[in-house]
Amino acid sequence: MEDIIWITVLLSAGIAVGVLTVRFLARSRGKDIYYDVLRIEDGRLITFYHGLCGTAEEIYALDEICVVRFFCRATKGNLTFMGEMQIVKKDGQKSRRYIYDGSTYEKKTVWRTSRALLLRTTKQLAEELALHGIRSEVDPLMYRQ
């Protein structure tokens, strides 16, 4: 009976160490990656959707993208702002709206994103897209005071 208990304890400890190791390795591949909403490499645009269940990636070829649109949302009472990015393909299909905030610009957790910080973040994303020949449109309401 003691042997079974010890085997169960050791097996549980081994599983716990394995899970913690995998989580550590996933985080150590680059802590800034967690804050990215997009990345461009090998002629592809890779977008990230960070949710409660983890991160989902979607990949688009650069030559199939027509335009990337940016929108602004404010919380009730204008406490914080968040941006939304949507990709429109040349065939007219639209992607989901990818949400970002000042954390994308600062590369650390930002609890309250001001309109100015959101505009800097959007400008940085639009410039990164322009370097690769991707046209972007920024919603004029983002500049409204």
PDB file of C-alpha atoms in Angstrom:
ATOM      1  CA  MET A   1       0.000   0.000   0.000  1.00  0.00           C
ATOM      2  CA  GLU A   2       2.848   2.413   0.834  1.00  0.00           C
ATOM      3  CA  ASP A   3       4.464   1.661  -2.506  1.00  0.00           C
ATOM      4  CA  ILE A   4       1.333   2.707  -4.368  1.00  0.00           C
ATOM      5  CA  ILE A   5       1.147   5.966  -2.397  1.00  0.00           C
ATOM      6  CA  TRP A   6       4.819   6.755  -3.100  1.00  0.00           C
ATOM      7  CA  ILE A   7       4.418   5.970  -6.795  1.00  0.00           C
ATOM      8  CA  THR A   8       1.360   8.241  -6.960  1.00  0.00           C
ATOM      9  CA  VAL A   9       3.200  11.069  -5.172  1.00  0.00           C
ATOM     10  CA  LEU A  10       6.272  10.761  -7.410  1.00  0.00           C
ATOM     11  CA  LEU A  11       4.143  10.558 -10.541  1.00  0.00           C
ATOM     12  CA  SER A  12       2.191  13.675  -9.509  1.00  0.00           C
ATOM     13  CA  ALA A  13       5.411  15.544  -8.733  1.00  0.00           C
ATOM     14  CA  GLY A  14       6.857  14.535 -12.102  1.00  0.00           C
ATOM     15  CA  ILE A  15       3.793  15.761 -13.942  1.00  0.00           C
ATOM     16  CA  ALA A  16       3.855  19.063 -12.021  1.00  0.00           C
ATOM     17  CA  VAL A  17       7.545  19.602 -12.828  1.00  0.00           C
ATOM     18  CA  GLY A  18       6.865  18.791 -16.489  1.00  0.00           C
ATOM     19  CA  VAL A  19       4.000  21.265 -16.738  1.00  0.00           C
ATOM     20  CA  LEU A  20       6.019  24.018 -15.038  1.00  0.00           C
ATOM     21  CA  THR A  21       8.982  23.355 -17.338  1.00  0.00           C
ATOM     22  CA  VAL A  22       6.828  23.614 -20.454  1.00  0.00           C
ATOM     23  CA  ARG A  23       5.265  26.875 -19.219  1.00  0.00           C
ATOM     24  CA  PHE A  24       8.709  28.297 -18.395  1.00  0.00           C
ATOM     25  CA  LEU A  25      10.098  27.385 -21.818  1.00  0.00           C
ATOM     26  CA  ALA A  26       7.069  28.862 -23.561  1.00  0.00           C
ATOM     27  CA  ARG A  27       7.501  32.156 -21.685  1.00  0.00           C
ATOM     28  CA  SER A  28      11.286  32.274 -22.103  1.00  0.00           C
ATOM     29  CA  ARG A  29      11.173  32.204 -25.919  1.00  0.00           C
ATOM     30  CA  GLY A  30      10.739  35.953 -25.725  1.00  0.00           C
ATOM     31  CA  LYS A  31       8.740  37.824 -23.158  1.00  0.00           C
ATOM     32  CA  ASP A  32       7.991  40.642 -25.600  1.00  0.00           C
ATOM     33  CA  ILE A  33       6.172  38.222 -27.909  1.00  0.00           C
ATOM     34  CA  TYR A  34       3.248  38.130 -25.495  1.00  0.00           C
ATOM     35  CA  TYR A  35       2.519  41.802 -26.146  1.00  0.00           C
ATOM     36  CA  ASP A  36       2.703  41.613 -29.960  1.00  0.00           C
ATOM     37  CA  VAL A  37      -0.433  41.854 -32.059  1.00  0.00           C
ATOM     38  CA  LEU A  38       1.411  41.197 -35.327  1.00  0.00           C
ATOM     39  CA  ARG A  39       4.741  40.031 -36.700  1.00  0.00           C
ATOM     40  CA  ILE A  40       6.032  40.017 -40.287  1.00  0.00           C
ATOM     41  CA  GLU A  41       8.459  37.331 -41.416  1.00  0.00           C
ATOM     42  CA  ASP A  42       9.153  35.293 -44.568  1.00  0.00           C
ATOM     43  CA  GLY A  43       6.662  37.259 -46.663  1.00  0.00           C
ATOM     44  CA  ARG A  44       3.812  36.572 -44.253  1.00  0.00           C
ATOM     45  CA  LEU A  45       1.869  38.625 -41.753  1.00  0.00           C
ATOM     46  CA  ILE A  46       1.287  36.684 -38.548  1.00  0.00           C
ATOM     47  CA  THR A  47      -1.406  38.060 -36.268  1.00  0.00           C
ATOM     48  CA  PHE A  48      -1.958  37.104 -32.647  1.00  0.00           C
ATOM     49  CA  TYR A  49      -5.170  36.983 -30.674  1.00  0.00           C
ATOM     50  CA  HIS A  50      -4.467  36.776 -26.936  1.00  0.00           C
ATOM     51  CA  GLY A  51      -7.405  35.330 -25.025  1.00  0.00           C
ATOM     52  CA  LEU A  52      -8.106  33.556 -21.761  1.00  0.00           C
ATOM     53  CA  CYS A  53      -7.368  30.157 -23.291  1.00  0.00           C
ATOM     54  CA  GLY A  54      -4.016  31.162 -24.759  1.00  0.00           C
ATOM     55  CA  THR A  55      -2.808  32.735 -27.967  1.00  0.00           C
ATOM     56  CA  ALA A  56      -4.181  32.006 -31.427  1.00  0.00           C
ATOM     57  CA  GLU A  57      -2.228  32.808 -34.590  1.00  0.00           C
ATOM     58  CA  GLU A  58      -3.502  33.544 -38.067  1.00  0.00           C
ATOM     59  CA  ILE A  59      -1.193  33.811 -41.065  1.00  0.00           C
ATOM     60  CA  TYR A  60      -1.724  35.947 -44.178  1.00  0.00           C
ATOM     61  CA  ALA A  61       0.486  36.189 -47.266  1.00  0.00           C
ATOM     62  CA  LEU A  62       1.571  39.805 -47.785  1.00  0.00           C
ATOM     63  CA  ASP A  63       0.429  39.794 -51.416  1.00  0.00           C
ATOM     64  CA  GLU A  64      -3.158  38.852 -50.490  1.00  0.00           C
ATOM     65  CA  ILE A  65      -3.674  41.806 -48.105  1.00  0.00           C
ATOM     66  CA  CYS A  66      -5.515  44.835 -49.472  1.00  0.00           C
ATOM     67  CA  VAL A  67      -5.527  47.069 -46.392  1.00  0.00           C
ATOM     68  CA  VAL A  68      -5.240  46.914 -42.611  1.00  0.00           C
ATOM     69  CA  ARG A  69      -7.765  49.057 -40.736  1.00  0.00           C
ATOM     70  CA  PHE A  70      -7.321  50.483 -37.256  1.00  0.00           C
ATOM     71  CA  PHE A  71     -10.180  51.519 -34.968  1.00  0.00           C
ATOM     72  CA  CYS A  72     -10.386  53.021 -31.475  1.00  0.00           C
ATOM     73  CA  ARG A  73     -12.636  51.989 -28.608  1.00  0.00           C
ATOM     74  CA  ALA A  74     -13.063  53.693 -25.267  1.00  0.00           C
ATOM     75  CA  THR A  75     -14.361  52.097 -22.120  1.00  0.00           C
ATOM     76  CA  LYS A  76     -17.316  53.612 -20.348  1.00  0.00           C
ATOM     77  CA  GLY A  77     -16.290  56.961 -18.942  1.00  0.00           C
ATOM     78  CA  ASN A  78     -13.175  57.056 -21.171  1.00  0.00           C
ATOM     79  CA  LEU A  79     -11.045  55.463 -18.451  1.00  0.00           C
ATOM     80  CA  THR A  80      -8.900  53.564 -20.924  1.00  0.00           C
ATOM     81  CA  PHE A  81      -8.699  53.113 -24.661  1.00  0.00           C
ATOM     82  CA  MET A  82      -8.059  50.080 -26.809  1.00  0.00           C
ATOM     83  CA  GLY A  83      -7.350  49.692 -30.478  1.00  0.00           C
ATOM     84  CA  GLU A  84      -8.750  47.210 -32.938  1.00  0.00           C
ATOM     85  CA  MET A  85      -6.966  46.022 -36.051  1.00  0.00           C
ATOM     86  CA  GLN A  86      -8.757  44.316 -38.942  1.00  0.00           C
ATOM     87  CA  ILE A  87      -7.218  42.877 -42.103  1.00  0.00           C
ATOM     88  CA  VAL A  88      -9.088  43.164 -45.398  1.00  0.00           C
ATOM     89  CA  LYS A  89      -7.928  40.756 -48.085  1.00  0.00           C
ATOM     90  CA  LYS A  90      -7.979  41.516 -51.815  1.00  0.00           C
ATOM     91  CA  ASP A  91     -10.925  39.149 -52.294  1.00  0.00           C
ATOM     92  CA  GLY A  92     -12.982  41.218 -49.810  1.00  0.00           C
ATOM     93  CA  GLN A  93     -12.784  38.856 -46.831  1.00  0.00           C
ATOM     94  CA  LYS A  94     -12.289  40.524 -43.466  1.00  0.00           C
ATOM     95  CA  SER A  95     -10.476  39.096 -40.486  1.00  0.00           C
ATOM     96  CA  ARG A  96     -11.603  39.228 -36.907  1.00  0.00           C
ATOM     97  CA  ARG A  97     -10.762  42.404 -35.039  1.00  0.00           C
ATOM     98  CA  TYR A  98      -7.535  42.032 -33.113  1.00  0.00           C
ATOM     99  CA  ILE A  99      -7.509  44.038 -29.898  1.00  0.00           C
ATOM    100  CA  TYR A 100      -4.411  45.859 -28.665  1.00  0.00           C
ATOM    101  CA  ASP A 101      -3.554  48.590 -26.193  1.00  0.00           C
ATOM    102  CA  GLY A 102      -0.522  50.481 -24.930  1.00  0.00           C
ATOM    103  CA  SER A 103       1.093  47.212 -23.842  1.00  0.00           C
ATOM    104  CA  THR A 104       1.937  46.547 -27.499  1.00  0.00           C
ATOM    105  CA  TYR A 105       3.989  49.756 -27.607  1.00  0.00           C
ATOM    106  CA  GLU A 106       5.522  49.611 -24.125  1.00  0.00           C
ATOM    107  CA  LYS A 107       6.223  45.817 -24.173  1.00  0.00           C
ATOM    108  CA  LYS A 108       4.981  45.553 -20.604  1.00  0.00           C
ATOM    109  CA  THR A 109       1.573  45.463 -18.963  1.00  0.00           C
ATOM    110  CA  VAL A 110      -0.162  48.831 -19.147  1.00  0.00           C
ATOM    111  CA  TRP A 111      -3.227  49.061 -16.933  1.00  0.00           C
ATOM    112  CA  ARG A 112      -4.612  52.284 -18.367  1.00  0.00           C
ATOM    113  CA  THR A 113      -3.973  53.300 -21.971  1.00  0.00           C
ATOM    114  CA  SER A 114      -4.430  56.978 -22.770  1.00  0.00           C
ATOM    115  CA  ARG A 115      -5.597  58.142 -26.182  1.00  0.00           C
ATOM    116  CA  ALA A 116      -2.102  59.519 -26.874  1.00  0.00           C
ATOM    117  CA  LEU A 117      -0.442  56.185 -26.057  1.00  0.00           C
ATOM    118  CA  LEU A 118      -2.952  54.355 -28.253  1.00  0.00           C
ATOM    119  CA  LEU A 119      -2.188  56.735 -31.134  1.00  0.00           C
ATOM    120  CA  ARG A 120       1.571  56.117 -30.698  1.00  0.00           C
ATOM    121  CA  THR A 121       0.925  52.364 -30.699  1.00  0.00           C
ATOM    122  CA  THR A 122      -1.234  52.582 -33.820  1.00  0.00           C
ATOM    123  CA  LYS A 123       1.347  54.748 -35.577  1.00  0.00           C
ATOM    124  CA  GLN A 124       4.080  52.217 -34.760  1.00  0.00           C
ATOM    125  CA  LEU A 125       1.990  49.330 -36.131  1.00  0.00           C
ATOM    126  CA  ALA A 126       1.095  51.290 -39.296  1.00  0.00           C
ATOM    127  CA  GLU A 127       4.767  52.176 -39.871  1.00  0.00           C
ATOM    128  CA  GLU A 128       5.785  48.540 -39.489  1.00  0.00           C
ATOM    129  CA  LEU A 129       3.172  47.551 -42.075  1.00  0.00           C
ATOM    130  CA  ALA A 130       4.268  50.358 -44.441  1.00  0.00           C
ATOM    131  CA  LEU A 131       7.861  49.073 -44.364  1.00  0.00           C
ATOM    132  CA  HIS A 132       6.557  45.914 -46.021  1.00  0.00           C
ATOM    133  CA  GLY A 133       4.295  47.689 -48.515  1.00  0.00           C
ATOM    134  CA  ILE A 134       1.013  47.100 -46.707  1.00  0.00           C
ATOM    135  CA  ARG A 135      -1.455  49.974 -46.832  1.00  0.00           C
ATOM    136  CA  SER A 136      -3.238  50.906 -43.616  1.00  0.00           C
ATOM    137  CA  GLU A 137      -6.212  53.102 -42.753  1.00  0.00           C
ATOM    138  CA  VAL A 138      -6.701  54.728 -39.380  1.00  0.00           C
ATOM    139  CA  ASP A 139     -10.251  55.544 -38.312  1.00  0.00           C
ATOM    140  CA  PRO A 140     -10.534  59.358 -38.136  1.00  0.00           C
ATOM    141  CA  LEU A 141     -12.453  59.054 -34.860  1.00  0.00           C
ATOM    142  CA  MET A 142      -9.183  58.019 -33.193  1.00  0.00           C
ATOM    143  CA  TYR A 143      -8.021  61.630 -33.427  1.00  0.00           C
ATOM    144  CA  ARG A 144     -11.210  63.100 -31.965  1.00  0.00           C
ATOM    145  CA  GLN A 145     -10.718  64.648 -28.536  1.00  0.00           C
TER     146      GLN A 145
END
